Amino acid sequence: MTKNKSKNKSNSNNSNINTNGNKNEETQFKNKDVNKLNNNNNNNNNNNNNNNNNNENQHGCHKHNHEHSHEHSHNYDGDNNSEYNEDEEKEELEHYQLIVSTLLNYSQYSLHWVKDMQDFFHYKLGEEEKKLLPNYNAKLDALARAVLVNSQFLKKIGNEHCNIFSSDDNNNSNGNDGNNNNNNNNNNNDNSNSNSGGGGGERIVDPTKLDHIKIDYFMMDQLKSTIRQLVREWSEEGKVERDQAFEPIKQQLLEIYGHLPFQERCKIRVYSPGAGLGRLCLEIASLGFSSQGIEYSFMMLIVSNFMLNKVERINEFKIHPYIHQTVNVLRDVDQLRTVMIPDVLSSELLPKNNPGLEFSMSAGDFTKNIEENSFDCICTCFFIDTAPNILEYVDCISKILKPGGTWINFGPLLYHHAKKKDSIELSYEQLRYLICKKQFQFKKEEIRDAEYCSNQKSLLRSVYKCQFFVATNNKPQI
């Protein structure tokens, strides 16, 4: 495995994924210094989140899935050129193994969850009580079948990534292995092919030998949140939320740079920290801009890689995203309902015949390994409140932007680290003052309503009052 010399601890991966728009090429997913998830429409360039309301809200508000909740640490030992040591490499590999095994173990965990409910019904309720719930057992059986449908999809993702950190650097060079050519989602048997995942390298996770890997319940909660994130970013149902949050950002980009001829827009570099499952970055690229996202959560990055590269057709997969929500349910069919993904194909959304356009996704903490004065625009969507120290975020954004560059923000101030002692939570008034002191000039400020990973059929839904602002960086020219 190639060592990543610009690596920081606590699994905050700064490795990147490469992808090509050519559906006949496998994604190259290596742990190398400059190895980005590039999606060029001509395939010639290889360059350069909210823990959502998993069931429902805590303290009156849902958490959204950009919490990056495996300790989004900003503590960094050493400078950016420090040697990436063996302990860090081992830690990263173990974390990656845990994510892949979580994807593959979903059915084991979830069927056990269903069995617990069945046991309570059979062994804790009296016979007269059972007679009052004649359809309850049938619902639990339906939940078990829905678990298997979800598991088929998640195993496809896990199997695709079993040997990403393989010693065989060319194990994915011979084209698709065919795993995503057949959609078996209507089959309730949880029998996804475990021999997928690319060529002949040694696998970091053997799908046939998972007994020694304990199920990580925290990671499983992340996975359940990611399933709901798929609805937000990659389904027709999620269009409501995307229109609330993504459209203002896209419209502002066009307002600022829309005067440029379409073929010239690729010279505008747009950066999106907290990129989630990649949909906003993809839609920015669809407008003709060079778009790069960075995501701290490796779980999110793996799933986004699959959605961007491995999907063959619209509505290829069926998922049951709401089966784990057992509260605030109006009807059983609402809990069991299916959602089809994806609603678009990335290859169809990207502009054609524009060799200068770059589309990339990378893994890491955007506050590390900063390339100063490198982007024309930064778009933060439901992101800035993931900071334990929001002053650091604002400082990094100022450094990354070119002089005269634009910061477009949309999102609330939920502050995910608020319950921890090492955190600072600013009011918008204080945040605005800080941003101005960093030589930003506000061009637009609005408060807009938006939801995040809401279940449209739930009896409880939260609406955020989001800060939507546009600010220009007026730092001196270099």
XYZ file of C-alpha atoms in Angstrom:
478
model
C 0.000 0.000 0.000
C 1.356 3.409 -0.900
C 1.759 5.616 2.093
C -0.075 8.882 2.173
C 2.415 11.416 3.492
C -0.244 14.073 3.914
C -2.215 11.982 6.381
C -3.743 12.972 9.680
C -4.915 10.789 12.504
C -8.289 9.558 13.738
C -9.157 8.030 10.387
C -9.504 11.438 8.769
C -8.536 10.073 5.388
C -6.984 12.430 2.888
C -6.819 9.677 0.312
C -8.891 10.050 -2.821
C -10.922 8.013 -5.255
C -10.524 8.159 -9.005
C -13.366 7.603 -11.353
C -13.761 7.971 -15.070
C -16.905 8.754 -16.959
C -16.287 5.655 -19.089
C -18.592 2.984 -17.725
C -16.254 0.291 -19.065
C -13.520 1.264 -16.648
C -13.413 0.206 -13.018
C -12.977 2.843 -10.389
C -9.423 3.123 -9.132
C -9.603 3.493 -5.359
C -6.115 3.691 -3.928
C -4.583 5.245 -0.862
C -2.225 7.586 -2.680
C -1.356 11.244 -2.316
C -3.020 12.675 -5.393
C -5.643 10.175 -6.439
C -8.936 11.947 -6.941
C -12.329 10.824 -8.076
C -12.219 12.504 -11.501
C -15.136 12.350 -13.872
C -14.180 13.844 -17.214
C -16.703 13.741 -19.971
C -13.986 12.829 -22.471
C -12.163 10.437 -20.080
C -8.769 11.940 -20.846
C -8.019 13.752 -17.582
C -7.023 11.903 -14.410
C -6.153 14.980 -12.303
C -7.034 16.703 -9.835
C -22.073 15.599 6.736
C -25.730 15.327 9.613
C -26.254 12.185 11.330
C -29.866 12.317 10.189
C -32.990 11.508 12.044
C -32.155 7.818 12.151
C -35.339 7.224 13.997
C -36.447 10.706 14.990
C -35.157 13.828 16.663
C -33.143 14.426 19.764
C -34.004 17.434 21.913
C -36.598 18.609 19.455
C -34.600 18.591 16.238
C -33.352 15.987 13.821
C -29.663 15.575 13.316
C -28.590 15.646 9.704
C -26.134 13.323 8.108
C -23.027 15.424 7.930
C -22.052 14.969 11.540
C -19.061 12.850 10.441
C -19.648 11.121 13.673
C -16.600 8.883 13.993
C -14.909 11.716 15.858
C -14.329 14.501 13.374
C -11.071 15.372 15.051
C -9.216 18.530 14.167
C -6.214 17.662 16.262
C -3.210 17.189 14.050
C 0.240 16.073 15.069
C 2.952 17.329 12.816
C 2.884 19.280 9.580
C 1.519 18.294 6.202
C 4.815 16.749 5.141
C 5.174 14.465 8.142
C 5.732 10.808 7.350
C 2.604 8.672 7.286
C 3.637 5.930 9.699
C 2.727 2.288 9.897
C 0.376 2.764 12.847
C -1.656 5.311 10.905
C -1.722 3.050 7.873
C -2.933 0.159 10.021
C -5.560 2.363 11.657
C -6.855 3.491 8.279
C -7.007 -0.048 6.961
C -8.863 -1.274 10.038
C -11.362 1.560 9.715
C -11.916 0.741 6.073
C -12.374 -2.940 6.887
C -14.961 -1.970 9.474
C -16.929 0.038 6.919
C -16.933 -2.729 4.317
C -17.834 -5.363 6.899
C -20.687 -3.116 8.089
C -22.075 -3.023 4.561
C -21.807 -6.797 4.297
C -23.165 -7.445 7.804
C -26.248 -5.266 7.501
C -28.642 -8.194 7.165
C -27.171 -10.020 10.164
C -27.624 -6.948 12.350
C -31.059 -6.006 11.026
C -32.563 -9.489 11.073
C -31.483 -9.772 14.694
C -33.280 -6.483 15.324
C -36.447 -7.905 13.765
C -36.088 -11.100 15.783
C -35.919 -9.084 19.008
C -39.303 -7.570 18.156
C -40.696 -10.980 17.264
C -39.443 -12.431 20.544
C -41.061 -9.648 22.504
C -44.367 -10.291 20.750
C -44.254 -14.061 21.267
C -42.777 -14.274 24.756
C -43.648 -11.035 26.538
C -47.249 -10.492 25.489
C -50.115 -12.519 26.832
C -52.375 -14.505 24.520
C -55.217 -12.021 24.885
C -52.849 -9.158 24.023
C -51.634 -10.996 20.917
C -55.202 -11.352 19.702
C -55.482 -7.567 19.747
C -52.633 -7.328 17.185
C -53.609 -9.796 14.452
C -51.448 -8.158 11.761
C -48.368 -7.364 13.838
C -46.531 -10.601 13.100
C -47.130 -10.181 9.378
C -45.637 -6.704 9.568
C -42.490 -8.056 11.223
C -42.187 -10.684 8.490
C -42.471 -7.883 5.926
C -39.738 -5.956 7.747
C -37.463 -8.996 7.498
C -38.079 -9.224 3.751
C -37.341 -5.509 3.402
C -34.067 -6.009 5.286
C -33.026 -8.580 2.681
C -33.822 -6.206 -0.160
C -31.690 -3.487 1.450
C -28.949 -6.011 2.104
C -28.739 -7.028 -1.549
C -28.030 -3.436 -2.505
C -25.558 -2.819 0.337
C -23.711 -6.061 -0.400
C -23.218 -4.929 -3.970
C -21.489 -1.840 -2.615
C -19.441 -3.806 -0.089
C -18.368 -6.404 -2.624
C -17.254 -3.684 -5.021
C -14.888 -2.383 -2.347
C -13.510 -5.572 -0.798
C -10.041 -5.208 -2.293
C -9.640 -1.471 -2.726
C -6.454 -1.466 -0.659
C -5.216 -4.574 -2.446
C -1.537 -5.102 -3.164
C -2.472 -5.544 -6.822
C -2.546 -1.999 -8.232
C -4.058 -3.213 -11.454
C -6.788 -5.361 -10.032
C -9.500 -3.111 -11.426
C -8.049 -2.406 -14.840
C -9.906 -4.997 -16.886
C -13.355 -3.454 -16.878
C -16.550 -4.141 -15.036
C -16.946 -7.548 -13.523
C -20.622 -7.568 -14.316
C -21.984 -7.407 -10.810
C -24.159 -4.441 -11.571
C -25.509 -5.689 -14.873
C -28.351 -7.629 -13.287
C -30.854 -6.218 -10.885
C -32.075 -8.891 -8.517
C -33.801 -6.579 -6.099
C -37.116 -8.370 -6.413
C -35.543 -11.530 -5.067
C -35.956 -11.697 -1.328
C -33.067 -14.131 -0.879
C -30.026 -12.376 0.531
C -27.619 -14.081 -1.844
C -25.589 -11.340 -3.461
C -22.475 -12.596 -5.198
C -19.572 -12.404 -2.784
C -16.927 -12.979 -5.428
C -17.130 -9.475 -6.819
C -14.966 -6.518 -6.096
C -12.526 -6.509 -8.960
C -9.479 -8.451 -10.038
C -6.941 -10.660 -8.392
C -5.598 -8.641 -5.485
C -5.823 -9.857 -1.901
C -9.039 -8.656 -0.328
C -9.029 -6.522 2.789
C -12.390 -8.092 3.654
C -13.307 -11.650 2.715
C -17.122 -11.693 2.461
C -17.122 -15.404 3.360
C -15.231 -14.826 6.625
C -16.990 -12.182 8.640
C -17.466 -14.046 11.909
C -14.318 -12.584 13.459
C -15.438 -8.991 12.797
C -17.801 -7.776 15.500
C -20.706 -5.669 14.373
C -20.031 -2.041 15.231
C -23.388 -0.587 16.256
C -22.236 2.988 15.914
C -21.089 2.303 12.366
C -24.357 0.504 11.678
C -26.221 3.641 12.733
C -24.112 5.575 10.234
C -25.096 3.099 7.563
C -28.796 3.455 8.342
C -28.379 7.232 8.084
C -26.589 6.818 4.760
C -29.523 4.795 3.417
C -31.778 7.746 4.121
C -29.207 10.092 2.601
C -29.579 8.094 -0.613
C -33.217 9.195 -0.731
C -32.244 12.846 -0.355
C -29.529 12.811 -3.001
C -30.377 10.051 -5.456
C -34.153 9.609 -5.658
C -37.085 11.403 -7.216
C -38.584 11.760 -3.745
C -35.496 13.659 -2.617
C -36.031 16.348 -5.245
C -38.080 18.384 -2.762
C -35.119 18.707 -0.407
C -32.614 19.165 -3.229
C -34.696 22.004 -4.607
C -34.700 23.637 -1.179
C -30.928 23.480 -0.658
C -29.152 22.794 -3.948
C -31.124 25.033 -6.292
C -30.297 28.334 -4.518
C -26.610 27.440 -4.708
C -26.813 26.508 -8.383
C -28.822 29.618 -9.232
C -26.266 31.797 -7.468
C -23.421 30.161 -9.396
C -25.213 30.972 -12.645
C -25.909 34.511 -11.493
C -22.209 35.085 -10.820
C -20.609 33.133 -13.663
C -23.460 32.556 -16.102
C -22.184 35.288 -18.403
C -19.296 33.004 -19.379
C -19.751 30.837 -22.489
C -20.588 27.294 -21.445
C -17.275 25.899 -22.716
C -15.394 28.507 -20.676
C -17.074 27.732 -17.358
C -14.779 24.786 -16.741
C -12.091 27.359 -15.846
C -14.134 28.222 -12.740
C -13.134 25.835 -9.958
C -15.827 25.130 -7.364
C -15.067 23.352 -4.081
C -17.694 21.636 -1.906
C -16.591 20.489 1.574
C -18.902 17.959 3.221
C -19.885 16.586 -0.172
C -21.947 13.698 1.187
C -23.012 11.317 -1.574
C -21.807 13.621 -4.340
C -25.061 14.841 -5.880
C -24.480 18.576 -5.350
C -20.958 18.301 -6.784
C -22.346 16.440 -9.785
C -25.047 19.041 -10.387
C -22.489 21.841 -10.163
C -20.426 20.030 -12.791
C -23.555 19.661 -14.925
C -23.632 23.471 -15.168
C -20.198 23.373 -16.798
C -18.047 24.258 -13.782
C -15.076 22.214 -12.630
C -16.341 20.705 -9.396
C -14.423 19.072 -6.567
C -15.963 17.682 -3.398
C -14.342 16.463 -0.229
C -16.043 14.218 2.313
C -14.736 13.189 5.711
C -16.860 10.079 6.096
C -15.382 7.099 4.273
C -18.788 5.413 4.497
C -20.327 8.248 2.504
C -17.456 8.270 0.031
C -17.745 4.552 -0.702
C -21.486 4.822 -1.328
C -21.039 7.941 -3.484
C -18.391 6.127 -5.508
C -20.869 3.349 -6.196
C -23.641 5.745 -7.187
C -21.383 7.774 -9.459
C -19.619 4.863 -11.151
C -21.290 1.505 -10.778
C -24.921 2.218 -11.544
C -26.038 1.240 -15.024
C -29.576 2.565 -15.318
C -32.115 4.865 -13.730
C -34.143 3.266 -10.909
C -31.865 0.246 -10.959
C -32.133 -0.395 -7.225
C -34.994 -0.635 -4.771
C -34.451 0.210 -1.114
C -36.620 0.401 1.995
C -35.103 3.468 3.692
C -37.595 3.884 6.533
C -37.919 0.403 8.010
C -35.706 1.323 10.969
C -37.970 4.210 11.945
C -40.374 2.647 14.413
C -41.767 5.850 15.934
C -44.071 8.527 14.530
C -45.408 6.068 11.948
C -48.941 6.611 10.662
C -49.363 3.376 8.683
C -47.363 0.192 8.385
C -47.122 0.657 4.619
C -45.390 4.003 5.226
C -42.654 2.293 7.205
C -42.293 -0.461 4.600
C -42.509 1.637 1.453
C -39.841 1.436 -1.219
C -37.819 4.131 -2.948
C -36.112 3.636 -6.306
C -32.580 4.923 -6.925
C -30.981 6.573 -8.769
C -33.214 9.115 -10.459
C -30.360 10.150 -12.798
C -27.131 8.704 -14.168
C -23.976 10.713 -13.583
C -22.759 9.949 -17.100
C -25.884 11.541 -18.553
C -25.792 14.604 -16.315
C -22.212 15.626 -17.087
C -21.647 17.953 -20.060
C -20.342 16.366 -23.241
C -17.390 17.511 -25.345
C -15.777 19.642 -22.677
C -12.274 18.242 -22.114
C -11.340 20.972 -19.635
C -14.070 20.086 -17.153
C -12.980 18.293 -13.996
C -15.262 16.468 -11.580
C -13.678 14.921 -8.507
C -14.414 13.596 -5.043
C -11.809 13.069 -2.353
C -11.731 11.747 1.193
C -10.442 13.828 4.027
C -10.727 16.734 6.411
C -10.850 19.882 4.318
C -8.992 21.848 7.020
C -5.863 19.771 6.380
C -3.423 20.056 3.477
C -4.912 23.331 2.296
C -4.039 24.573 -1.162
C -4.266 28.325 -0.762
C -5.832 30.569 -3.408
C -6.894 27.560 -5.439
C -10.673 27.847 -5.913
C -12.911 30.495 -7.418
C -15.935 29.480 -5.361
C -16.664 27.424 -2.250
C -20.135 25.998 -1.689
C -21.031 24.820 1.806
C -24.379 23.067 2.151
C -25.490 21.875 5.604
C -21.819 21.868 6.529
C -20.373 24.731 8.563
C -22.074 23.610 11.787
C -20.089 20.364 11.716
C -17.108 22.330 13.031
C -15.996 22.026 16.647
C -14.240 25.327 15.978
C -16.096 27.279 13.322
C -13.361 29.927 13.350
C -11.054 27.323 11.819
C -13.572 26.601 9.058
C -13.941 30.270 8.175
C -10.160 30.724 8.173
C -9.666 27.720 5.874
C -12.360 28.895 3.480
C -10.705 32.306 3.308
C -7.332 30.728 2.560
C -8.618 28.300 -0.071
C -10.518 30.950 -2.026
C -8.743 33.054 -4.586
C -8.803 36.824 -4.013
C -12.216 37.969 -5.190
C -13.580 34.444 -4.866
C -17.101 33.695 -3.671
C -18.422 31.742 -0.702
C -21.990 30.434 -1.059
C -23.464 28.937 2.113
C -26.761 27.195 2.815
C -27.548 25.515 6.102
C -28.486 25.792 9.782
C -26.376 26.287 12.887
C -27.075 23.010 14.656
C -23.464 22.642 15.896
C -22.922 18.908 16.146
C -20.153 19.139 18.715
C -22.151 21.343 21.097
C -22.374 18.663 23.791
C -18.608 18.245 23.859
C -16.357 20.466 25.922
C -14.027 21.322 23.018
C -16.527 23.238 20.938
C -17.596 26.785 20.283
C -21.074 27.709 19.093
C -21.579 31.158 17.605
C -24.834 32.921 16.929
C -25.308 33.982 13.338
C -24.699 37.549 14.489
C -21.279 36.566 15.882
C -20.515 34.381 12.867
C -21.328 37.214 10.492
C -18.967 39.532 12.340
C -16.205 36.919 12.166
C -16.724 36.441 8.424
C -16.497 40.189 7.823
C -13.275 40.383 9.856
C -11.856 37.747 7.506
C -12.257 40.268 4.673
C -15.502 38.904 3.264
C -18.179 41.235 1.970
C -21.754 39.959 2.067
C -23.643 40.236 -1.208
C -26.798 38.374 -0.211
C -28.334 37.138 3.049
C -31.596 35.288 3.471
C -33.252 32.877 5.873
C -34.795 29.924 4.043
C -36.704 26.892 5.235
C -35.320 23.456 4.429
C -35.608 19.867 5.592
C -32.827 17.305 5.780
C -33.391 13.605 5.158
C -36.993 13.912 6.277
C -39.398 11.051 5.941
C -42.223 12.618 3.978
C -44.723 10.187 5.552
C -43.569 10.625 9.137
C -45.742 12.132 11.851
C -42.753 14.236 12.891
C -40.718 16.345 10.478
C -38.279 19.127 11.277
C -37.787 22.289 9.263
C -34.526 24.191 9.600
C -34.236 27.941 9.339
C -31.175 28.001 7.110
C -28.696 30.808 6.588
C -28.321 31.363 2.852
C -25.603 33.869 2.135
C -23.205 34.866 -0.598
C -19.965 36.611 0.333
C -16.989 37.809 -1.688
C -13.448 37.396 -0.412
C -11.741 40.793 -0.606
C -8.294 39.724 0.523
C -5.425 41.378 -1.384
C -4.323 40.018 -4.734
C -1.171 37.927 -4.651
